[in-house]
JSON list of C-alpha atoms and ligand atoms in Angstrom, two decimals:
[
{"chain": "A", "resi": 1, "resn": "MET", "atom": "CA", "xyz": [-7.22, 18.09, 6.31]},
{"chain": "A", "resi": 2, "resn": "ILE", "atom": "CA", "xyz": [-7.02, 15.54, 9.10]},
{"chain": "A", "resi": 3, "resn": "GLU", "atom": "CA", "xyz": [-3.69, 15.66, 10.91]},
{"chain": "A", "resi": 4, "resn": "VAL", "atom": "CA", "xyz": [-2.05, 12.26, 11.19]},
{"chain": "A", "resi": 5, "resn": "PRO", "atom": "CA", "xyz": [0.94, 11.72, 13.49]},
{"chain": "A", "resi": 6, "resn": "PHE", "atom": "CA", "xyz": [3.97, 10.00, 11.97]},
{"chain": "A", "resi": 7, "resn": "THR", "atom": "CA", "xyz": [7.34, 9.04, 13.39]},
{"chain": "A", "resi": 8, "resn": "LEU", "atom": "CA", "xyz": [10.40, 8.87, 11.17]},
{"chain": "A", "resi": 9, "resn": "LEU", "atom": "CA", "xyz": [12.77, 6.00, 11.77]},
{"chain": "A", "resi": 10, "resn": "PRO", "atom": "CA", "xyz": [16.49, 6.82, 11.33]},
{"chain": "A", "resi": 11, "resn": "HIS", "atom": "CA", "xyz": [16.54, 5.59, 7.72]},
{"chain": "A", "resi": 12, "resn": "ALA", "atom": "CA", "xyz": [13.36, 7.49, 6.71]},
{"chain": "A", "resi": 13, "resn": "ASP", "atom": "CA", "xyz": [13.36, 9.88, 3.79]},
{"chain": "A", "resi": 14, "resn": "GLY", "atom": "CA", "xyz": [11.13, 12.52, 5.42]},
{"chain": "A", "resi": 15, "resn": "LEU", "atom": "CA", "xyz": [7.37, 12.71, 5.77]},
{"chain": "A", "resi": 16, "resn": "PRO", "atom": "CA", "xyz": [5.33, 11.32, 2.86]},
{"chain": "A", "resi": 17, "resn": "ARG", "atom": "CA", "xyz": [4.03, 13.98, 0.49]},
{"chain": "A", "resi": 18, "resn": "TYR", "atom": "CA", "xyz": [1.24, 14.43, -2.02]},
{"chain": "A", "resi": 19, "resn": "ALA", "atom": "CA", "xyz": [2.95, 14.96, -5.40]},
{"chain": "A", "resi": 20, "resn": "SER", "atom": "CA", "xyz": [0.33, 17.46, -6.59]},
{"chain": "A", "resi": 21, "resn": "ASP", "atom": "CA", "xyz": [-2.44, 19.60, -5.14]},
{"chain": "A", "resi": 22, "resn": "GLY", "atom": "CA", "xyz": [-5.06, 17.04, -6.07]},
{"chain": "A", "resi": 23, "resn": "ALA", "atom": "CA", "xyz": [-3.12, 13.81, -5.56]},
{"chain": "A", "resi": 24, "resn": "ALA", "atom": "CA", "xyz": [-5.14, 11.16, -3.75]},
{"chain": "A", "resi": 25, "resn": "GLY", "atom": "CA", "xyz": [-2.14, 9.29, -2.42]},
{"chain": "A", "resi": 26, "resn": "LEU", "atom": "CA", "xyz": [0.86, 10.21, -0.32]},
{"chain": "A", "resi": 27, "resn": "ASP", "atom": "CA", "xyz": [3.94, 8.95, -2.11]},
{"chain": "A", "resi": 28, "resn": "LEU", "atom": "CA", "xyz": [5.97, 6.41, -0.15]},
{"chain": "A", "resi": 29, "resn": "ALA", "atom": "CA", "xyz": [9.72, 6.41, -0.62]},
{"chain": "A", "resi": 30, "resn": "ALA", "atom": "CA", "xyz": [12.10, 3.51, -0.09]},
{"chain": "A", "resi": 31, "resn": "ALA", "atom": "CA", "xyz": [13.96, 3.94, 3.19]},
{"chain": "A", "resi": 32, "resn": "LEU", "atom": "CA", "xyz": [17.13, 2.05, 2.36]},
{"chain": "A", "resi": 33, "resn": "PRO", "atom": "CA", "xyz": [20.76, 2.71, 3.21]},
{"chain": "A", "resi": 34, "resn": "ASP", "atom": "CA", "xyz": [22.57, 4.60, 0.42]},
{"chain": "A", "resi": 35, "resn": "ASP", "atom": "CA", "xyz": [24.90, 1.67, -0.10]},
{"chain": "A", "resi": 36, "resn": "ALA", "atom": "CA", "xyz": [22.23, -1.04, 0.00]},
{"chain": "A", "resi": 37, "resn": "PRO", "atom": "CA", "xyz": [19.78, -0.77, -2.87]},
{"chain": "A", "resi": 38, "resn": "VAL", "atom": "CA", "xyz": [17.46, -3.74, -3.28]},
{"chain": "A", "resi": 39, "resn": "THR", "atom": "CA", "xyz": [17.36, -5.63, -6.56]},
{"chain": "A", "resi": 40, "resn": "ILE", "atom": "CA", "xyz": [14.20, -7.61, -7.25]},
{"chain": "A", "resi": 41, "resn": "PRO", "atom": "CA", "xyz": [14.74, -10.42, -9.76]},
{"chain": "A", "resi": 42, "resn": "PRO", "atom": "CA", "xyz": [12.14, -11.25, -12.44]},
{"chain": "A", "resi": 43, "resn": "LEU", "atom": "CA", "xyz": [9.04, -12.66, -10.69]},
{"chain": "A", "resi": 44, "resn": "GLY", "atom": "CA", "xyz": [10.69, -11.94, -7.35]},
{"chain": "A", "resi": 45, "resn": "ARG", "atom": "CA", "xyz": [9.34, -9.83, -4.52]},
{"chain": "A", "resi": 46, "resn": "ALA", "atom": "CA", "xyz": [10.75, -7.66, -1.76]},
{"chain": "A", "resi": 47, "resn": "MET", "atom": "CA", "xyz": [9.46, -6.00, 1.38]},
{"chain": "A", "resi": 48, "resn": "ILE", "atom": "CA", "xyz": [10.64, -2.40, 1.14]},
{"chain": "A", "resi": 49, "resn": "PRO", "atom": "CA", "xyz": [10.77, -0.32, 4.36]},
{"chain": "A", "resi": 50, "resn": "THR", "atom": "CA", "xyz": [9.43, 3.24, 4.34]},
{"chain": "A", "resi": 51, "resn": "GLY", "atom": "CA", "xyz": [10.95, 4.33, 7.66]},
{"chain": "A", "resi": 52, "resn": "LEU", "atom": "CA", "xyz": [7.50, 5.56, 8.72]},
{"chain": "A", "resi": 53, "resn": "THR", "atom": "CA", "xyz": [5.18, 4.67, 11.56]},
{"chain": "A", "resi": 54, "resn": "MET", "atom": "CA", "xyz": [1.81, 6.33, 11.87]},
{"chain": "A", "resi": 55, "resn": "ALA", "atom": "CA", "xyz": [-1.30, 6.56, 14.02]},
{"chain": "A", "resi": 56, "resn": "LEU", "atom": "CA", "xyz": [-4.39, 6.79, 11.87]},
{"chain": "A", "resi": 57, "resn": "PRO", "atom": "CA", "xyz": [-7.53, 8.08, 13.57]},
{"chain": "A", "resi": 58, "resn": "ALA", "atom": "CA", "xyz": [-10.11, 5.44, 14.50]},
{"chain": "A", "resi": 59, "resn": "GLY", "atom": "CA", "xyz": [-12.47, 4.82, 11.60]},
{"chain": "A", "resi": 60, "resn": "TYR", "atom": "CA", "xyz": [-9.79, 5.21, 8.93]},
{"chain": "A", "resi": 61, "resn": "GLU", "atom": "CA", "xyz": [-7.42, 2.90, 7.05]},
{"chain": "A", "resi": 62, "resn": "ALA", "atom": "CA", "xyz": [-4.59, 3.56, 4.65]},
{"chain": "A", "resi": 63, "resn": "GLN", "atom": "CA", "xyz": [-4.35, 1.67, 1.37]},
{"chain": "A", "resi": 64, "resn": "VAL", "atom": "CA", "xyz": [-0.90, 1.00, -0.07]},
{"chain": "A", "resi": 65, "resn": "ARG", "atom": "CA", "xyz": [-1.36, 1.17, -3.82]},
{"chain": "A", "resi": 66, "resn": "PRO", "atom": "CA", "xyz": [0.97, 0.78, -6.80]},
{"chain": "A", "resi": 67, "resn": "ARG", "atom": "CA", "xyz": [2.37, 3.72, -8.76]},
{"chain": "A", "resi": 68, "resn": "SER", "atom": "CA", "xyz": [1.15, 3.44, -12.31]},
{"chain": "A", "resi": 69, "resn": "GLY", "atom": "CA", "xyz": [4.46, 4.60, -13.77]},
{"chain": "A", "resi": 70, "resn": "LEU", "atom": "CA", "xyz": [6.39, 1.76, -12.13]},
{"chain": "A", "resi": 71, "resn": "ALA", "atom": "CA", "xyz": [3.77, -0.71, -13.32]},
{"chain": "A", "resi": 72, "resn": "ALA", "atom": "CA", "xyz": [3.55, 0.57, -16.91]},
{"chain": "A", "resi": 73, "resn": "LYS", "atom": "CA", "xyz": [7.27, 1.24, -17.46]},
{"chain": "A", "resi": 74, "resn": "HIS", "atom": "CA", "xyz": [8.86, -1.50, -15.38]},
{"chain": "A", "resi": 75, "resn": "GLY", "atom": "CA", "xyz": [6.23, -4.15, -14.61]},
{"chain": "A", "resi": 76, "resn": "VAL", "atom": "CA", "xyz": [6.69, -3.48, -10.88]},
{"chain": "A", "resi": 77, "resn": "THR", "atom": "CA", "xyz": [3.61, -3.36, -8.68]},
{"chain": "A", "resi": 78, "resn": "VAL", "atom": "CA", "xyz": [2.39, -3.87, -5.12]},
{"chain": "A", "resi": 79, "resn": "LEU", "atom": "CA", "xyz": [1.85, -7.59, -4.64]},
{"chain": "A", "resi": 80, "resn": "ASN", "atom": "CA", "xyz": [-0.91, -7.29, -2.04]},
{"chain": "A", "resi": 81, "resn": "ALA", "atom": "CA", "xyz": [-2.54, -4.21, -3.55]},
{"chain": "A", "resi": 82, "resn": "PRO", "atom": "CA", "xyz": [-4.24, -2.52, -1.97]},
{"chain": "A", "resi": 83, "resn": "GLY", "atom": "CA", "xyz": [-2.23, -3.20, 1.16]},
{"chain": "A", "resi": 84, "resn": "THR", "atom": "CA", "xyz": [-4.17, -2.38, 4.31]},
{"chain": "A", "resi": 85, "resn": "ILE", "atom": "CA", "xyz": [-2.74, -0.27, 7.12]},
{"chain": "A", "resi": 86, "resn": "ASP", "atom": "CA", "xyz": [-4.99, -0.66, 10.16]},
{"chain": "A", "resi": 87, "resn": "CYS", "atom": "CA", "xyz": [-5.65, 2.31, 12.39]},
{"chain": "A", "resi": 88, "resn": "ASP", "atom": "CA", "xyz": [-4.21, 0.40, 15.37]},
{"chain": "A", "resi": 89, "resn": "TYR", "atom": "CA", "xyz": [-0.96, -0.53, 13.59]},
{"chain": "A", "resi": 90, "resn": "ARG", "atom": "CA", "xyz": [2.12, 1.16, 15.07]},
{"chain": "A", "resi": 91, "resn": "GLY", "atom": "CA", "xyz": [4.83, -0.75, 13.25]},
{"chain": "A", "resi": 92, "resn": "GLU", "atom": "CA", "xyz": [6.78, 0.43, 10.23]},
{"chain": "A", "resi": 93, "resn": "VAL", "atom": "CA", "xyz": [4.77, 0.80, 7.04]},
{"chain": "A", "resi": 94, "resn": "LYS", "atom": "CA", "xyz": [6.26, -1.57, 4.47]},
{"chain": "A", "resi": 95, "resn": "VAL", "atom": "CA", "xyz": [5.60, -2.05, 0.79]},
{"chain": "A", "resi": 96, "resn": "VAL", "atom": "CA", "xyz": [5.58, -5.50, -0.79]},
{"chain": "A", "resi": 97, "resn": "LEU", "atom": "CA", "xyz": [6.79, -5.02, -4.34]},
{"chain": "A", "resi": 98, "resn": "VAL", "atom": "CA", "xyz": [6.72, -7.68, -7.03]},
{"chain": "A", "resi": 99, "resn": "ASN", "atom": "CA", "xyz": [8.65, -7.52, -10.29]},
{"chain": "A", "resi": 100, "resn": "LEU", "atom": "CA", "xyz": [6.47, -8.95, -13.05]},
{"chain": "A", "resi": 101, "resn": "SER", "atom": "CA", "xyz": [8.95, -8.03, -15.79]},
{"chain": "A", "resi": 102, "resn": "ASP", "atom": "CA", "xyz": [11.62, -10.27, -17.27]},
{"chain": "A", "resi": 103, "resn": "ILE", "atom": "CA", "xyz": [14.56, -8.16, -16.09]},
{"chain": "A", "resi": 104, "resn": "PRO", "atom": "CA", "xyz": [15.80, -7.30, -12.57]},
{"chain": "A", "resi": 105, "resn": "PHE", "atom": "CA", "xyz": [14.53, -4.05, -11.01]},
{"chain": "A", "resi": 106, "resn": "THR", "atom": "CA", "xyz": [16.63, -2.10, -8.54]},
{"chain": "A", "resi": 107, "resn": "VAL", "atom": "CA", "xyz": [15.06, 0.08, -5.83]},
{"chain": "A", "resi": 108, "resn": "ALA", "atom": "CA", "xyz": [17.33, 2.86, -4.58]},
{"chain": "A", "resi": 109, "resn": "ARG", "atom": "CA", "xyz": [17.07, 4.91, -1.41]},
{"chain": "A", "resi": 110, "resn": "GLY", "atom": "CA", "xyz": [14.44, 7.66, -1.72]},
{"chain": "A", "resi": 111, "resn": "GLU", "atom": "CA", "xyz": [12.77, 6.21, -4.80]},
{"chain": "A", "resi": 112, "resn": "ARG", "atom": "CA", "xyz": [8.99, 6.57, -4.66]},
{"chain": "A", "resi": 113, "resn": "ILE", "atom": "CA", "xyz": [7.69, 3.04, -4.82]},
{"chain": "A", "resi": 114, "resn": "ALA", "atom": "CA", "xyz": [4.00, 3.23, -3.90]},
{"chain": "A", "resi": 115, "resn": "GLN", "atom": "CA", "xyz": [1.32, 5.60, -2.70]},
{"chain": "A", "resi": 116, "resn": "MET", "atom": "CA", "xyz": [-0.85, 5.57, 0.38]},
{"chain": "A", "resi": 117, "resn": "VAL", "atom": "CA", "xyz": [-4.51, 6.60, 0.24]},
{"chain": "A", "resi": 118, "resn": "VAL", "atom": "CA", "xyz": [-6.26, 7.25, 3.55]},
{"chain": "A", "resi": 119, "resn": "ALA", "atom": "CA", "xyz": [-9.91, 6.26, 3.47]},
{"chain": "A", "resi": 120, "resn": "PRO", "atom": "CA", "xyz": [-12.83, 5.91, 5.88]},
{"chain": "A", "resi": 121, "resn": "VAL", "atom": "CA", "xyz": [-13.74, 2.39, 6.97]},
{"chain": "A", "resi": 122, "resn": "THR", "atom": "CA", "xyz": [-17.23, 1.09, 7.59]},
{"chain": "A", "resi": 123, "resn": "ARG", "atom": "CA", "xyz": [-17.24, -1.70, 10.15]},
{"chain": "A", "resi": 124, "resn": "VAL", "atom": "CA", "xyz": [-20.19, -4.06, 10.45]},
{"chain": "A", "resi": 125, "resn": "ALA", "atom": "CA", "xyz": [-21.52, -6.45, 13.07]},
{"chain": "A", "resi": 126, "resn": "PRO", "atom": "CA", "xyz": [-21.81, -9.96, 11.55]},
{"chain": "A", "resi": 127, "resn": "VAL", "atom": "CA", "xyz": [-25.07, -11.62, 12.66]},
{"chain": "A", "resi": 128, "resn": "ALA", "atom": "CA", "xyz": [-25.76, -15.36, 12.11]},
{"chain": "A", "resi": 129, "resn": "VAL", "atom": "CA", "xyz": [-29.15, -16.06, 10.43]},
{"chain": "A", "resi": 130, "resn": "ALA", "atom": "CA", "xyz": [-30.77, -19.20, 8.93]},
{"chain": "A", "resi": 131, "resn": "SER", "atom": "CA", "xyz": [-31.29, -17.78, 5.42]},
{"chain": "A", "resi": 132, "resn": "LEU", "atom": "CA", "xyz": [-30.80, -14.62, 3.38]},
{"chain": "A", "resi": 133, "resn": "ASP", "atom": "CA", "xyz": [-33.29, -12.52, 1.40]},
{"chain": "A", "resi": 134, "resn": "GLU", "atom": "CA", "xyz": [-33.74, -13.46, -2.27]},
{"chain": "A", "resi": 135, "resn": "THR", "atom": "CA", "xyz": [-32.32, -11.38, -5.11]},
{"chain": "A", "resi": 136, "resn": "THR", "atom": "CA", "xyz": [-32.40, -11.59, -8.93]},
{"chain": "A", "resi": 137, "resn": "ARG", "atom": "CA", "xyz": [-28.68, -12.38, -8.97]},
{"chain": "A", "resi": 138, "resn": "GLY", "atom": "CA", "xyz": [-28.95, -14.99, -6.30]},
{"chain": "A", "resi": 139, "resn": "ALA", "atom": "CA", "xyz": [-25.78, -17.08, -6.20]},
{"chain": "A", "resi": 140, "resn": "GLY", "atom": "CA", "xyz": [-24.73, -16.15, -9.73]},
{"chain": "A", "resi": 141, "resn": "GLY", "atom": "CA", "xyz": [-21.29, -14.63, -9.99]},
{"chain": "A", "resi": 142, "resn": "PHE", "atom": "CA", "xyz": [-17.87, -15.03, -11.56]},
{"chain": "A", "resi": 143, "resn": "GLY", "atom": "CA", "xyz": [-19.06, -14.09, -15.06]},
{"chain": "A", "resi": 144, "resn": "SER", "atom": "CA", "xyz": [-22.66, -15.28, -14.73]},
{"chain": "A", "resi": 145, "resn": "THR", "atom": "CA", "xyz": [-23.92, -12.17, -16.56]},
{"chain": "A", "resi": 146, "resn": "GLY", "atom": "CA", "xyz": [-21.67, -12.78, -19.55]},
{"chain": "A", "resi": 147, "resn": "ARG", "atom": "CA", "xyz": [-18.13, -12.10, -20.55]},
{"chain": "B", "resi": 201, "resn": "DUT", "atom": "O1", "xyz": [1.18, -3.41, 2.53]},
{"chain": "B", "resi": 201, "resn": "DUT", "atom": "C1", "xyz": [1.11, -3.49, 3.77]},
{"chain": "B", "resi": 201, "resn": "DUT", "atom": "C2", "xyz": [0.11, -4.23, 4.42]},
{"chain": "B", "resi": 201, "resn": "DUT", "atom": "C3", "xyz": [0.14, -4.28, 5.80]},
{"chain": "B", "resi": 201, "resn": "DUT", "atom": "N1", "xyz": [1.08, -3.62, 6.52]},
{"chain": "B", "resi": 201, "resn": "DUT", "atom": "C4", "xyz": [1.04, -3.63, 7.98]},
{"chain": "B", "resi": 201, "resn": "DUT", "atom": "C5", "xyz": [-0.04, -2.67, 8.50]},
{"chain": "B", "resi": 201, "resn": "DUT", "atom": "C6", "xyz": [-1.19, -3.55, 8.81]},
{"chain": "B", "resi": 201, "resn": "DUT", "atom": "O2", "xyz": [-2.00, -2.99, 9.82]},
{"chain": "B", "resi": 201, "resn": "DUT", "atom": "C7", "xyz": [-0.49, -4.83, 9.23]},
{"chain": "B", "resi": 201, "resn": "DUT", "atom": "C8", "xyz": [-1.31, -6.07, 9.01]},
{"chain": "B", "resi": 201, "resn": "DUT", "atom": "O3", "xyz": [-1.68, -6.12, 7.67]},
{"chain": "B", "resi": 201, "resn": "DUT", "atom": "P1", "xyz": [-2.72, -7.24, 7.17]},
{"chain": "B", "resi": 201, "resn": "DUT", "atom": "O4", "xyz": [-3.87, -7.32, 8.10]},
{"chain": "B", "resi": 201, "resn": "DUT", "atom": "O5", "xyz": [-2.98, -6.98, 5.73]},
{"chain": "B", "resi": 201, "resn": "DUT", "atom": "O6", "xyz": [-1.81, -8.54, 7.24]},
{"chain": "B", "resi": 201, "resn": "DUT", "atom": "P2", "xyz": [-2.09, -9.95, 7.91]},
{"chain": "B", "resi": 201, "resn": "DUT", "atom": "O7", "xyz": [-1.35, -10.93, 7.11]},
{"chain": "B", "resi": 201, "resn": "DUT", "atom": "O8", "xyz": [-3.58, -10.16, 8.11]},
{"chain": "B", "resi": 201, "resn": "DUT", "atom": "O9", "xyz": [-1.34, -9.78, 9.29]},
{"chain": "B", "resi": 201, "resn": "DUT", "atom": "P3", "xyz": [-1.93, -9.61, 10.76]},
{"chain": "B", "resi": 201, "resn": "DUT", "atom": "O10", "xyz": [-2.21, -11.00, 11.21]},
{"chain": "B", "resi": 201, "resn": "DUT", "atom": "O11", "xyz": [-0.82, -8.93, 11.51]},
{"chain": "B", "resi": 201, "resn": "DUT", "atom": "O12", "xyz": [-3.16, -8.75, 10.67]},
{"chain": "B", "resi": 201, "resn": "DUT", "atom": "O13", "xyz": [0.69, -4.91, 8.43]},
{"chain": "B", "resi": 201, "resn": "DUT", "atom": "C9", "xyz": [2.05, -2.87, 5.88]},
{"chain": "B", "resi": 201, "resn": "DUT", "atom": "O14", "xyz": [2.91, -2.25, 6.50]},
{"chain": "B", "resi": 201, "resn": "DUT", "atom": "N2", "xyz": [2.05, -2.83, 4.52]},
{"chain": "B", "resi": 202, "resn": "MG", "atom": "MG1", "xyz": [-4.80, -8.85, 9.28]}
]
């Protein structure tokens, strides 16, 4: 286990937790005032605060991913999935939810709205060249191998 420092803003709901021994993602809870739930209208979106800031080690990122239950049961997902938390980001982690259902969805304080997977990052050094090596695929893409 790699220790990752977090700070909890006053509205935070505690440190994020893995929901099971083998869970890949730390669940992220909505850090909202008790009396101020957020209602997302059909096809609307909302930036939900988590009350967390963190300092990932260099060479790592965190991916903000949807929870499958919210997607399957309510049509609510992470709009920019997977959201990217950079290792040099020190602001509050936020979750951009979108409601793809046809009824409003209300997020209450403490509700788990997304999960955060920490993963290693490979960085590369872009180098300008005149041409690239040839491959069988070449420039074929976007369904070029069939449906
Ligand atoms: O779901 C997300 C995605 C991003 N971020 C924060 C952490 C990340 O390090 C920063 C920038 O994210 P990104 O690079 O995806 O956004 P951008 O639109 O490129 O903004 P910037 O110009 O600040 O990089 O915003 C979140 O809190 N939640
Ligand atoms: Mg960016």
